[in-house]
Amino acid sequence: MIDLYYWPTPNGHKITMFLEETGLDYKIFPVDISAGDQFKPEFLAFSPNNRMPAIIDHAPADGGEAITVFESGAILVYLAEKTGRFLPHDVRGRKTVLEWLFWQMGGLGPMAGQNHHFRNYALEKLPYAIDRYVNETNRLYGVLNKRLADREFIAGDFSIADMASYPWVVPYKNQGQDIDQFPHLKRWLETIRARPATERAYAKAKEVNPNFGQPAIRTEEERKILFGQTAAVVR
Ligand SMILES: N[C@@H](CCC(=O)N[C@@H](CS)C(=O)NCC(=O)O)C(=O)O
C-alpha cells in the first residue's frame, strides 16, 4: 500500500497517472496547499521542502521499514524501479528517459510554474516577467514538439518522461500558448489524454478538491499562504 500525499496540481497528477497506470494499491492523503497543510510538522518530517507530492511505501522492495519519497521526479523513478515499469532497464533507454525526466523537472515544470504565477496569479502584471516565462514556455514547447515529430512518445515507449511532462502541457491556455502551433505536441497530448489511466487519474482531482478547475487563490489568506513564504515556514 502506497500513501500518496497529494493535491490536484500538475506535480500531483504525475503520480496519480503512474499509480493508475500500474494499478498499485494506494490511498490519497489530501494536502490542501491553499489551506497550509504543507506546513504541518508531520508532513514536513518526510517532505522537508513543504511541497507535495510525497509518498510513503509501506511495502518496500527490501522488506524493511516504510520508505518515504518526496519530489515528483524521485517518486516516479522510485515507483518505476519498484514495479519494473515505465523506465527501461537497458542502459541507453534508461538514460534517455532520465534525460527527459530531468528536462521536465528542471525546465518545463519550473518555467511553466513561473509563467502561471506572473500571468495568472500576480496582482501586479509585470510585462517583463510575463514575456520572459511565456517565451521560455514557448521555447520548451518547441523543443518537445520537435522531439515528438518522429516518435509517438518522448523516449521510446510511454514512460515516466511522458507522465512528468503531460500535466504541465494540459494547462497550455493558462500559459499563453497556442497548441495548434505545435502539431506533434498536440497529437501526443490527445493520445495521452485518451488513456484510461489518465482519465482515472484526472477524475481523482475533482474527488479530492471539489473546487478543482477554479483559481487556486480565492482569498487574501490563501495568497499569503502560497506566495508569502520565507524560511520561517520550515523552522
Ligand atoms: N519540485 C517539486 C515541486 C512540487 C511543487 O511545487 N508542489 C506544489 C504544487 S504543484 C506545492 O506543493 N506547493 C505548496 C506551496 O507552494 O507551499 C516536485 O516536483 O515535487
Coordinates of C-alpha atoms and ligand atoms in Angstrom, one line a residue:
M1 CA 0.0 0.0 0.0
I2 CA 1.3 3.4 -1.0
D3 CA 0.2 6.5 0.9
L4 CA 0.1 9.4 -1.6
Y5 CA 0.2 12.9 -0.2
Y6 CA -1.5 14.8 -3.0
W7 CA -3.3 17.8 -4.2
P8 CA -4.6 18.1 -7.7
T9 CA -1.9 20.2 -9.4
P10 CA 0.4 19.3 -12.3
N11 CA 3.0 17.8 -10.0
G12 CA 0.3 15.8 -8.2
H13 CA -1.2 14.4 -11.4
K14 CA 2.1 12.9 -12.4
I15 CA 1.9 10.4 -9.5
T16 CA -1.8 9.5 -9.8
M17 CA -1.1 8.9 -13.5
F18 CA 1.7 6.4 -12.6
L19 CA -0.4 4.7 -9.9
E20 CA -3.4 4.4 -12.1
E21 CA -1.3 3.0 -15.0
T22 CA 0.3 0.3 -12.8
G23 CA -2.7 -0.5 -10.6
L24 CA -0.6 -0.2 -7.4
D25 CA -2.7 -0.1 -4.3
Y26 CA -2.7 3.4 -3.0
K27 CA -4.6 5.8 -0.7
I28 CA -4.7 9.5 -1.1
F29 CA -4.0 11.8 1.8
P30 CA -5.1 15.3 0.7
V31 CA -2.6 18.1 1.3
D32 CA -4.7 21.3 0.8
I33 CA -1.9 23.6 -0.2
S34 CA -4.2 26.7 -0.1
A35 CA -5.1 25.9 3.5
G36 CA -1.4 25.4 4.6
D37 CA -1.4 21.6 5.1
Q38 CA 2.1 21.5 3.6
F39 CA 3.5 23.2 6.7
K40 CA 2.2 20.6 9.2
P41 CA 5.2 19.1 11.1
E42 CA 4.1 15.6 10.4
F43 CA 4.2 16.3 6.7
L44 CA 7.5 18.3 6.8
A45 CA 9.0 15.3 8.6
F46 CA 9.2 13.4 5.3
S47 CA 8.6 16.3 2.8
P48 CA 11.1 18.9 4.0
N49 CA 10.5 21.3 1.1
N50 CA 6.9 21.8 2.1
R51 CA 5.7 20.7 -1.3
M52 CA 3.5 17.8 -2.4
P53 CA 3.5 15.2 -3.9
A54 CA 5.2 12.8 -1.4
I55 CA 4.7 9.1 -0.8
I56 CA 5.1 6.5 1.9
D57 CA 5.6 3.0 0.7
H58 CA 4.6 0.5 3.4
A59 CA 5.8 -2.5 1.4
P60 CA 9.3 -1.6 0.0
A61 CA 11.2 -4.0 -2.1
D62 CA 13.8 -4.7 0.6
G63 CA 11.2 -5.8 3.0
G64 CA 12.4 -3.2 5.6
E65 CA 10.6 -0.3 7.3
A66 CA 8.4 2.0 5.3
I67 CA 10.2 4.3 2.7
T68 CA 9.3 7.9 2.2
V69 CA 10.0 9.8 -1.0
F70 CA 9.5 13.5 -1.8
E71 CA 10.0 15.3 -5.2
S72 CA 7.8 14.1 -8.1
G73 CA 10.7 13.1 -10.3
A74 CA 12.3 11.0 -7.5
I75 CA 8.8 9.4 -6.8
L76 CA 8.4 8.5 -10.4
V77 CA 11.8 6.8 -10.6
Y78 CA 11.2 5.1 -7.2
L79 CA 7.9 3.7 -8.4
A80 CA 9.2 2.7 -11.8
E81 CA 12.0 0.8 -10.1
K82 CA 9.6 -0.8 -7.7
T83 CA 7.3 -2.0 -10.4
G84 CA 9.8 -2.5 -13.2
R85 CA 7.6 -0.4 -15.5
F86 CA 7.8 2.8 -17.5
L87 CA 11.6 3.1 -17.1
P88 CA 13.6 0.9 -19.5
H89 CA 16.2 -1.5 -18.0
D90 CA 18.8 -1.1 -20.7
V91 CA 21.4 1.5 -20.2
R92 CA 20.6 3.6 -23.3
G93 CA 16.8 3.5 -22.9
R94 CA 17.1 4.4 -19.2
K95 CA 19.4 7.2 -19.9
T96 CA 17.1 8.7 -22.5
V97 CA 14.0 8.6 -20.2
L98 CA 16.0 10.1 -17.4
E99 CA 17.3 12.9 -19.7
W100 CA 13.7 13.9 -20.5
L101 CA 12.5 13.5 -16.9
F102 CA 15.2 15.9 -15.7
W103 CA 14.4 18.2 -18.6
Q104 CA 10.9 18.4 -17.3
M105 CA 11.9 18.7 -13.6
G106 CA 14.5 21.4 -14.3
G107 CA 12.9 23.2 -17.3
L108 CA 9.3 22.8 -18.3
G109 CA 7.9 22.5 -14.7
P110 CA 9.7 25.5 -13.1
M111 CA 9.3 27.7 -16.2
A112 CA 5.6 27.0 -16.7
G113 CA 5.1 27.4 -13.0
Q114 CA 6.6 30.9 -13.1
N115 CA 4.5 31.5 -16.2
H116 CA 1.3 30.6 -14.2
H117 CA 2.5 32.8 -11.4
F118 CA 3.2 36.0 -13.3
R119 CA 0.5 35.6 -15.9
N120 CA -2.4 34.4 -13.7
Y121 CA -1.7 35.0 -10.1
A122 CA 0.5 38.1 -9.6
L123 CA -1.6 41.1 -8.7
E124 CA 0.9 43.3 -10.4
K125 CA 1.1 42.4 -14.1
L126 CA 4.8 42.8 -14.9
P127 CA 5.3 42.7 -18.7
Y128 CA 9.0 41.7 -18.4
A129 CA 8.3 38.7 -16.2
I130 CA 5.2 37.6 -18.2
D131 CA 7.1 37.8 -21.5
R132 CA 10.1 36.1 -20.1
Y133 CA 8.2 33.0 -18.9
V134 CA 5.6 32.9 -21.7
N135 CA 8.5 32.9 -24.2
E136 CA 10.5 30.3 -22.3
T137 CA 7.5 28.1 -22.1
N138 CA 7.0 28.6 -25.9
R139 CA 10.6 27.6 -26.5
L140 CA 10.2 24.5 -24.3
Y141 CA 7.0 23.5 -26.2
G142 CA 9.0 23.9 -29.4
V143 CA 11.7 21.5 -28.0
L144 CA 9.1 18.9 -27.1
N145 CA 7.2 19.4 -30.4
K146 CA 10.4 18.7 -32.4
R147 CA 11.2 15.7 -30.2
L148 CA 7.8 14.3 -31.0
A149 CA 7.9 14.9 -34.7
D150 CA 9.1 11.3 -35.5
R151 CA 8.1 9.3 -32.4
E152 CA 4.9 8.6 -30.6
F153 CA 6.2 9.2 -27.1
I154 CA 9.1 11.3 -25.7
A155 CA 11.6 8.4 -25.1
G156 CA 10.6 5.1 -26.7
D157 CA 7.5 3.5 -25.2
F158 CA 5.2 5.5 -22.9
S159 CA 7.3 6.2 -19.8
I160 CA 7.7 8.4 -16.7
A161 CA 9.2 11.1 -19.0
D162 CA 5.7 11.4 -20.6
M163 CA 3.9 11.3 -17.2
A164 CA 6.1 14.1 -16.0
S165 CA 5.5 16.4 -18.9
Y166 CA 1.9 15.7 -19.7
P167 CA 0.3 17.5 -16.7
W168 CA 2.4 20.6 -17.5
V169 CA 1.2 20.9 -21.1
V170 CA -2.5 20.3 -20.2
P171 CA -2.9 23.9 -19.0
Y172 CA -1.4 25.4 -22.2
K173 CA -4.1 28.1 -22.4
N174 CA -3.2 29.3 -18.9
Q175 CA 0.4 29.5 -20.1
G176 CA -0.5 31.7 -23.1
Q177 CA 0.3 29.0 -25.6
D178 CA -1.5 28.1 -28.9
I179 CA -1.3 24.3 -29.1
D180 CA -2.1 24.4 -32.8
Q181 CA 1.3 25.9 -33.3
F182 CA 2.7 22.6 -32.0
P183 CA 1.0 19.8 -34.0
H184 CA 3.2 16.9 -32.7
L185 CA 2.8 18.0 -29.2
K186 CA -1.0 18.3 -29.7
R187 CA -1.2 14.8 -31.1
W188 CA 0.8 13.5 -28.1
L189 CA -1.4 15.4 -25.7
E190 CA -4.5 13.9 -27.2
T191 CA -3.0 10.4 -27.2
I192 CA -2.2 10.5 -23.5
R193 CA -5.4 12.2 -22.6
A194 CA -7.3 9.2 -24.1
R195 CA -5.5 6.6 -21.9
P196 CA -8.0 5.2 -19.4
A197 CA -5.4 5.6 -16.6
T198 CA -5.1 9.3 -17.4
E199 CA -8.8 9.7 -17.3
R200 CA -9.0 7.9 -13.9
A201 CA -6.1 10.0 -12.6
Y202 CA -7.7 13.3 -13.5
A203 CA -11.1 12.1 -12.1
K204 CA -9.3 11.9 -8.7
A205 CA -8.7 15.7 -8.9
K206 CA -12.4 16.6 -8.6
E207 CA -13.0 14.0 -5.9
V208 CA -10.2 15.4 -3.7
N209 CA -10.7 19.1 -4.4
P210 CA -14.3 19.9 -5.4
N211 CA -13.0 23.4 -6.4
F212 CA -10.6 21.8 -9.0
G213 CA -10.5 23.9 -12.1
Q214 CA -11.2 27.1 -10.3
P215 CA -8.4 29.6 -9.5
A216 CA -6.2 28.2 -6.6
I217 CA -6.2 31.6 -5.0
R218 CA -9.6 32.8 -3.9
T219 CA -8.8 34.8 -0.7
E220 CA -6.0 37.0 0.7
E221 CA -5.3 34.4 3.3
E222 CA -4.7 31.8 0.5
R223 CA -2.4 34.3 -1.3
K224 CA -0.4 34.8 1.8
I225 CA -0.1 31.0 2.5
L226 CA 1.1 30.2 -1.1
F227 CA 3.0 33.3 -2.0
G228 CA 4.2 34.8 1.3
Q229 CA 6.7 32.1 2.2
T230 CA 10.1 32.6 3.7
A231 CA 12.5 30.4 5.7
A232 CA 10.1 30.9 8.6
V233 CA 7.6 28.3 7.2
V234 CA 10.0 25.4 7.7
R235 CA 11.5 26.4 11.0
Ligands
LIG1 N1 9.9 20.0 -7.5 C1 8.7 19.7 -6.7 C2 7.7 20.8 -6.8 C3 6.4 20.4 -6.1 C4 5.5 21.6 -6.0 O1 5.9 22.7 -6.4 N2 4.3 21.4 -5.5 C5 3.4 22.5 -5.3 C6 2.1 22.3 -6.0 S1 2.4 22.0 -7.7 C7 3.2 22.6 -3.8 O2 3.1 21.7 -3.1 N3 3.0 23.9 -3.4 C8 2.9 24.2 -2.0 C9 3.4 25.5 -1.6 O3 3.8 26.3 -2.5 O4 3.5 25.8 -0.4 C10 8.2 18.4 -7.3 O5 8.2 18.2 -8.5 O6 7.7 17.5 -6.5

